[in-house]
Each structure stands twice: as structure tokens, then as C-alpha cells.
PDB file of C-alpha atoms in Angstrom:
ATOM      1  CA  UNK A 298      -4.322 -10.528  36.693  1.00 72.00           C
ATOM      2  CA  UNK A 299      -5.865 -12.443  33.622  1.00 85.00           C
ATOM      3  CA  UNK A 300      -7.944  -9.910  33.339  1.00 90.00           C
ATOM      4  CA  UNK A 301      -6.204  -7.082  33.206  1.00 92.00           C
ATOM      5  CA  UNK A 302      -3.859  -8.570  31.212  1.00 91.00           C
ATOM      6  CA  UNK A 303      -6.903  -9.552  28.961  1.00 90.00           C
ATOM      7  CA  UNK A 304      -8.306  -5.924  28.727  1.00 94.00           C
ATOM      8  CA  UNK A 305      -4.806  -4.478  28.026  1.00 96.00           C
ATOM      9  CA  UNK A 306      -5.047  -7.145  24.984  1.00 95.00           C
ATOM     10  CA  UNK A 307      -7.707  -6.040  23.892  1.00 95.00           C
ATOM     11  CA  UNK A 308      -7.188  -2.073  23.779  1.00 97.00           C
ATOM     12  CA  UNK A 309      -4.520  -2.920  22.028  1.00 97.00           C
ATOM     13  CA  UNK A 310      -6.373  -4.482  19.311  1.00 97.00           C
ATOM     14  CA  UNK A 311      -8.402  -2.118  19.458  1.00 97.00           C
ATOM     15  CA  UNK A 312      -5.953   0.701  18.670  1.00 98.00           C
ATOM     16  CA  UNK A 313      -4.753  -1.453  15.876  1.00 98.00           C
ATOM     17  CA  UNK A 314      -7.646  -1.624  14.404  1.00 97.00           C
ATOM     18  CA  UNK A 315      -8.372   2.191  14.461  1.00 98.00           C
ATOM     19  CA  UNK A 316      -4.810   2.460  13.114  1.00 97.00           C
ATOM     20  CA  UNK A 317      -5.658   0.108  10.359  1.00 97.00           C
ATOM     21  CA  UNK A 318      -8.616   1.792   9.402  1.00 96.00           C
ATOM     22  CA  UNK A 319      -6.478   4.559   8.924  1.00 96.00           C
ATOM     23  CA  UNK A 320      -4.520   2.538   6.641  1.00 96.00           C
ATOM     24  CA  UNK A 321      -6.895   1.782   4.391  1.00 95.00           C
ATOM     25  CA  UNK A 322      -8.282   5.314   4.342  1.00 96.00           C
ATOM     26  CA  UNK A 323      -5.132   6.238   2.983  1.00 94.00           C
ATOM     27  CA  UNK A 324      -4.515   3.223   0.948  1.00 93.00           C
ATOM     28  CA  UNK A 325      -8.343   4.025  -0.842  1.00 92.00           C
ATOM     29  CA  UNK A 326      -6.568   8.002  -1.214  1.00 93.00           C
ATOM     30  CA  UNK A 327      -4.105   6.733  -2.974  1.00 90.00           C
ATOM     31  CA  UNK A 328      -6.204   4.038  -5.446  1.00 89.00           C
ATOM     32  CA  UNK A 329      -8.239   7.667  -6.211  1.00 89.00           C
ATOM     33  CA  UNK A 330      -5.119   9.270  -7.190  1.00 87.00           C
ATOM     34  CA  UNK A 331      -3.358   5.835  -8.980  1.00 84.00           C
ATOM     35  CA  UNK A 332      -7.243   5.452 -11.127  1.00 85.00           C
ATOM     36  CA  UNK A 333      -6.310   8.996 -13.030  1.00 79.00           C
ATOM     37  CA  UNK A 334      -4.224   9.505 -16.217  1.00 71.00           C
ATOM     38  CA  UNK A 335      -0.783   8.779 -16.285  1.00 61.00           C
ATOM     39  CA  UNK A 336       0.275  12.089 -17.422  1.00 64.00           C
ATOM     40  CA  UNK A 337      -1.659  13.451 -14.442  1.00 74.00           C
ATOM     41  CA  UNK A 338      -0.879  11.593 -11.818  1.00 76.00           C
ATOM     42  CA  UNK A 339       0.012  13.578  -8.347  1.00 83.00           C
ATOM     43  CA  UNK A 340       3.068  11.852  -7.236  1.00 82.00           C
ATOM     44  CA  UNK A 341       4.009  14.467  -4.690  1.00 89.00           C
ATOM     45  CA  UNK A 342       0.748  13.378  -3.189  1.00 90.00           C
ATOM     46  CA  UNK A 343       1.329   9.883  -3.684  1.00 87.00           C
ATOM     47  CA  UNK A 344       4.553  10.221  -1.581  1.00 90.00           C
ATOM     48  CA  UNK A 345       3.110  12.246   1.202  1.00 94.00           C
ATOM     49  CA  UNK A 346       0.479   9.405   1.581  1.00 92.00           C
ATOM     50  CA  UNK A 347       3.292   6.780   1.365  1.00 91.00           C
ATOM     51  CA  UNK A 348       4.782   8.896   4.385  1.00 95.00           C
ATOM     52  CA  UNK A 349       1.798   8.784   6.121  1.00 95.00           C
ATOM     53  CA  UNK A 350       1.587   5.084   5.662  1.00 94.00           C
ATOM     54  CA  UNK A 351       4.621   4.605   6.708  1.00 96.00           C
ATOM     55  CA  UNK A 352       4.240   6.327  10.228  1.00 96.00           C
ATOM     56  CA  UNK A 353       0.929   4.568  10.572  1.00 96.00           C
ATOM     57  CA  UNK A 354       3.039   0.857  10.087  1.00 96.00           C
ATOM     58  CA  UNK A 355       5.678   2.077  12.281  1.00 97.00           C
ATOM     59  CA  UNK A 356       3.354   2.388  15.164  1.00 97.00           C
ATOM     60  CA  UNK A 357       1.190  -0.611  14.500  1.00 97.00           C
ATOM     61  CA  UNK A 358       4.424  -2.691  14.690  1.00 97.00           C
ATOM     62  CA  UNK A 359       5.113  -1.035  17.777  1.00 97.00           C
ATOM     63  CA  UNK A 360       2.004  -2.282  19.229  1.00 97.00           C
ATOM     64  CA  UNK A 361       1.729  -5.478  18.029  1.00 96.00           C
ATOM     65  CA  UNK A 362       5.237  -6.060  19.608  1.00 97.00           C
ATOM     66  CA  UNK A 363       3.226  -5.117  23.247  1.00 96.00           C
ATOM     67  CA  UNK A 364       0.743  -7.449  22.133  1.00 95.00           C
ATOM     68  CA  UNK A 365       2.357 -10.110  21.241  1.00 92.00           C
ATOM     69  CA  UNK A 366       3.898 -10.125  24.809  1.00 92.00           C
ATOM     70  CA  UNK A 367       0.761  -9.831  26.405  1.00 92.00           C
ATOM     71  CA  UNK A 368      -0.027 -12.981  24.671  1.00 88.00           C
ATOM     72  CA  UNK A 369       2.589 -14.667  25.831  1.00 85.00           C
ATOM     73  CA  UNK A 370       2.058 -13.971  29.333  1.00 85.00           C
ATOM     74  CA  UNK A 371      -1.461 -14.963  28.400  1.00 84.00           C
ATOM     75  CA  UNK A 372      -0.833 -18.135  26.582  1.00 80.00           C
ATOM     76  CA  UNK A 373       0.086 -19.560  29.861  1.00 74.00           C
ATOM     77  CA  UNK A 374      -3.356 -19.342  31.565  1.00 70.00           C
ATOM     78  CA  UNK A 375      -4.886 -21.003  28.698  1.00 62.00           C
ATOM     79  CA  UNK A 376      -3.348 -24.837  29.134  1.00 61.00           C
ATOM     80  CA  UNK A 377      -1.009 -26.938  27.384  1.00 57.00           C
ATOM     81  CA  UNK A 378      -2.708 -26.370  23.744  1.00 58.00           C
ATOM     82  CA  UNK A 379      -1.242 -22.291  24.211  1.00 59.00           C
ATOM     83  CA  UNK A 380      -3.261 -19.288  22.955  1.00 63.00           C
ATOM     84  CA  UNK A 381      -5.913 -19.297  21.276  1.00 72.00           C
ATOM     85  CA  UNK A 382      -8.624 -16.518  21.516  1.00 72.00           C
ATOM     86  CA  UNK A 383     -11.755 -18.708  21.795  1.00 75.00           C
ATOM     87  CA  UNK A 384     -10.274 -20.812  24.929  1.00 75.00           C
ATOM     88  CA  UNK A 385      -9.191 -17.469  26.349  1.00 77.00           C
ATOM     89  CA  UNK A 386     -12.609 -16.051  26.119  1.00 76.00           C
ATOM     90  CA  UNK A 387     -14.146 -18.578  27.867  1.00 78.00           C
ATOM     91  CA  UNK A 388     -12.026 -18.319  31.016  1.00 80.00           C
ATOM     92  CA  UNK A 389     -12.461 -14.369  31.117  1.00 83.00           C
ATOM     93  CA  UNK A 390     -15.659 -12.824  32.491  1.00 89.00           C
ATOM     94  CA  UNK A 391     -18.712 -12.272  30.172  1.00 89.00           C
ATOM     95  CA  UNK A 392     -18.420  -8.697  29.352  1.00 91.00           C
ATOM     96  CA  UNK A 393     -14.356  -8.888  28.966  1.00 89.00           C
ATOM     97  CA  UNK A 394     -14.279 -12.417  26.955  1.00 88.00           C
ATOM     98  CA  UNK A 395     -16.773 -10.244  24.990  1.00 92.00           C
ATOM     99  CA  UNK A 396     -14.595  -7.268  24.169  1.00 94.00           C
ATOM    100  CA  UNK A 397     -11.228  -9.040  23.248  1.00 92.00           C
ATOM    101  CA  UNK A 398     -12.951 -11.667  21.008  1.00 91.00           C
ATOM    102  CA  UNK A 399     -14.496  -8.387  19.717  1.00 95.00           C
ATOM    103  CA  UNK A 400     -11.515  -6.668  19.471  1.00 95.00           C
ATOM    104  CA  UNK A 401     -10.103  -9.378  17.450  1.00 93.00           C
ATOM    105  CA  UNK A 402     -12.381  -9.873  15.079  1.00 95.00           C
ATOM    106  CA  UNK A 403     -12.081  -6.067  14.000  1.00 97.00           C
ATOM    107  CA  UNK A 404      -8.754  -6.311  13.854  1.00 96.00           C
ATOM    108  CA  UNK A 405      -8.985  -9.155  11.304  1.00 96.00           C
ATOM    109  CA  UNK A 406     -11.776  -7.685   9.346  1.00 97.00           C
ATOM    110  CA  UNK A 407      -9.791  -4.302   8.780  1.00 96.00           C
ATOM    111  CA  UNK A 408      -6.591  -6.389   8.379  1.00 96.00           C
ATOM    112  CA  UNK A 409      -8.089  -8.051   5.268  1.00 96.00           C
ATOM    113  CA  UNK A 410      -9.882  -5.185   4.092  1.00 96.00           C
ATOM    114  CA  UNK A 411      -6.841  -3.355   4.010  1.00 95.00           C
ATOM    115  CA  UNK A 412      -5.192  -6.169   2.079  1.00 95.00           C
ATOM    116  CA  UNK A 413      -7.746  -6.374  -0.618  1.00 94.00           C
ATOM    117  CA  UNK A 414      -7.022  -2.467  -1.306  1.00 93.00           C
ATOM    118  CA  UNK A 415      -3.366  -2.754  -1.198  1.00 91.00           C
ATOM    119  CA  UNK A 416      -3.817  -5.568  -3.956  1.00 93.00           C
ATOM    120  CA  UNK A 417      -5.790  -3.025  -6.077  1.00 92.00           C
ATOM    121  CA  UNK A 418      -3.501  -0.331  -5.712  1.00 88.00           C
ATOM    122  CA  UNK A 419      -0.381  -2.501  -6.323  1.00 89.00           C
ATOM    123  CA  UNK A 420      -1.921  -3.645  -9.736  1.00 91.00           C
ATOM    124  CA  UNK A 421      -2.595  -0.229 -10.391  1.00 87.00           C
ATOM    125  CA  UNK A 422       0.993   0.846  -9.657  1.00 83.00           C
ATOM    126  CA  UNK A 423       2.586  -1.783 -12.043  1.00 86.00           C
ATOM    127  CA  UNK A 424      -0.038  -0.623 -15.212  1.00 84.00           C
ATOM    128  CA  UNK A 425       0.846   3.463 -14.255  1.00 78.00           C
ATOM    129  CA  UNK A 426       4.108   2.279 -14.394  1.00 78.00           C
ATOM    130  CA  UNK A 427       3.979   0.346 -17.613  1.00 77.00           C
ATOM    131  CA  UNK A 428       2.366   3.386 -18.895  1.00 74.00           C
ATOM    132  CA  UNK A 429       5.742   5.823 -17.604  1.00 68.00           C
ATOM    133  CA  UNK A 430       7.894   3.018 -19.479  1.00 71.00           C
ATOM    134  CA  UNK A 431       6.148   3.237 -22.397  1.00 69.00           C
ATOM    135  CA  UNK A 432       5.822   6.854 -23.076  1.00 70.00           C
ATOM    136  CA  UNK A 433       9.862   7.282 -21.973  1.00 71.00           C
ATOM    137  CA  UNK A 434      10.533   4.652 -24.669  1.00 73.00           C
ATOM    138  CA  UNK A 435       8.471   6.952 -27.139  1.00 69.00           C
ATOM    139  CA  UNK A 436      10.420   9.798 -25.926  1.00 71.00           C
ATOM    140  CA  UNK A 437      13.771   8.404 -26.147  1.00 70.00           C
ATOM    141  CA  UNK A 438      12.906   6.929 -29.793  1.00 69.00           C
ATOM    142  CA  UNK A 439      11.634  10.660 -30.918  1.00 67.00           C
ATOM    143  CA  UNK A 440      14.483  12.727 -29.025  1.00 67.00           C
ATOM    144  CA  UNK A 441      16.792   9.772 -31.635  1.00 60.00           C
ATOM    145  CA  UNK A 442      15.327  10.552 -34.625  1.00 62.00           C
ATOM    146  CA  UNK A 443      15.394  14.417 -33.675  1.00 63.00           C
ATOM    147  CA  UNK A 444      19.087  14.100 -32.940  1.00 64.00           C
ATOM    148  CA  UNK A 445      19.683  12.218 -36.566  1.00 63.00           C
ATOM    149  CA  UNK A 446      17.868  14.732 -38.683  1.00 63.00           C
ATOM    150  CA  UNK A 447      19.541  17.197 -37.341  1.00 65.00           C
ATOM    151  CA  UNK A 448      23.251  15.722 -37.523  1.00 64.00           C
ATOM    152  CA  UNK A 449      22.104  15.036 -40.953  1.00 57.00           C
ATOM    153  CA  UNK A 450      23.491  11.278 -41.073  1.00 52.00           C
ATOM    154  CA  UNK A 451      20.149  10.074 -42.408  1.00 51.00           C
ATOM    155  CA  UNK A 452      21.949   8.464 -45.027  1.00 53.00           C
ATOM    156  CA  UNK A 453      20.366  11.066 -47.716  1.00 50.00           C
ATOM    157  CA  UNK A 454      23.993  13.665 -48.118  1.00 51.00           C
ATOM    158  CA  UNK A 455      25.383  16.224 -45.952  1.00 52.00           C
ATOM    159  CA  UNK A 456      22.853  18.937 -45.026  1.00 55.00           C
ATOM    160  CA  UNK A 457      19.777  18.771 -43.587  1.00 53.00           C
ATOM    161  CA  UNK A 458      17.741  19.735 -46.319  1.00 55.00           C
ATOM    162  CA  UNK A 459      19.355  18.355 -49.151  1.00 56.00           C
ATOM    163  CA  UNK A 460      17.216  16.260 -51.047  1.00 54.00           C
ATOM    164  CA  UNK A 461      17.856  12.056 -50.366  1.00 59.00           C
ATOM    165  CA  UNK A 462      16.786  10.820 -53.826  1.00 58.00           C
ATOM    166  CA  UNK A 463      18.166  12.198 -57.498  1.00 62.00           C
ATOM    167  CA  UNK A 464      15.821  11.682 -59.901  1.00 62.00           C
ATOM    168  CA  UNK A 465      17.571   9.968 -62.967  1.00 68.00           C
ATOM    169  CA  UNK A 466      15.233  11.555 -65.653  1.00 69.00           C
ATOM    170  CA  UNK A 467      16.191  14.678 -65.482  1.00 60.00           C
TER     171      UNK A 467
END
């Protein structure tokens, strides 16, 4: 029963993993599209990859809720110090102490991999979005002046037009 318990661990992991290398296929999508202009930036397909993200999370938590059960039911064989994946390993077979320490390792590796990409495309979201807040605060200070000149309450007269200054010489 260990075993198959053991085995059903790790294909678990092992689907994680391919789902997290999804992840950060998607995740280095989106640093591509985040490393462009600001004024060109694809935000439609920013969102669709969000979406796909999404999904992808959705189902990883799904599995990692079966896994973490399967650990539980595991941690029992493994003595009074609970799970652990090394003492685990050693009371499995060869070939399937093999595969789930395998399996776990993966998981890890893609697990931080993916979380060194997220951190570069998070950084990249704040400065792209520094960049938006900046060039609506340009706007907003341009559309202002447009809307004074043409309301004429520059503090030169009435019209727009009409010259600001008299020149006392004449």
C-alpha cells in the first residue's frame, strides 16, 4: 500500500511540475510583452495570459490538495519524526524511492524558477505602471492648460487672443 500510495505521490508531482513549467512559459510570455514600450504594450494579451495563469493555478491547487493527503496517509509509515521525503525514500523500493525523490526535486526546481520570473515580471509591472501614471499626469496637466486657454481666464482679458501685456510706450 506504501507503494502505491508512494507512486500516486509522485505522479502527482510530477503533473505539477509539468503544470509549473507551463507557468513559467507563460510567465516568460508575459516578461516579453511587459520588456516593450509603454505606449505599446499588448494588454489584451497580457490578460489572456493572466487567464491562462489563472486556470493553470486553479488546477495545481487542486492537486496539491490530493497530495497533500497522500502525504498524510504517508507521513504515518515514516515514524514519529512525520514526513519527510528522504526517510520515505529509503523505506520504498529502489526504482520507486527513485522516482518520488525525483519527482520532488523537479517540482522544487520549477517552483523556484517560476518564482524568480514572477519577481522580474512584477518589477516590470510596477515601472510600466509608473510609466501609465506618468504620462496620464502629463495628459491631465495639458488637457488643463487646453481647457484655460480656451475659457480665456489666463489672467491676460476676455478673449482668447487678446493680447496679455499693454505696452506703456505707445
Amino acid at each position: 500500500m506504501i507503494v502505491a500510495e508512494a507512486m500516486d505521490l509522485a505522479a502527482n508531482l510530477e503533473e505539477q511540475t509539468r503544470l509549473f513549467s507551463r507557468l513559467l512559459y507563460f510567465s516568460g510570455q508575459q516578461l516579453e510583452l511587459l520588456q516593450v514600450d509603454g505606449a505599446e504594450l499588448d494588454v489584451e494579451a497580457l490578460s489572456r495570459l493572466s487567464a491562462e495563469r489563472q486556470n493553470l493555478i486553479e488546477r495545481i491547487d487542486v492537486m496539491e490538495e490530493v497530495a497533500a493527503a497522500l502525504r498524510g496517509r504517508l507521513a504515518g509509515s515514516c515514524g514519529p519524526a512525520g514526513f519527510r521525503f528522504p526517510e520515505l525514500c529509503e523505506k520504498l523500493p529502489q526504482e520507486a524511492g527513485k522516482r518520488l525523490g525525483k519527482a520532488a526535486f523537479a517540482l522544487r526546481e520549477a517552483m523556484q524558477a517560476l518564482s524568480g520570473k514572477d519577481r522580474e515580471c512584477a518589477k516590470l509591472i510596477r515601472l510600466r505602471m509608473g510609466e501609465a501614471g506618468a504620462r496620464l499626469k502629463s495628459v491631465r496637466a495639458g488637457s488643463a492648460a487646453a481647457q484655460v486657454y480656451q475659457k480665456g481666464s489666463y489672467g491676460g482679458g476676455g478673449n482668447v487672443g487678446e493680447s496679455r501685456f499693454m505696452d506703456s510706450k505707445k
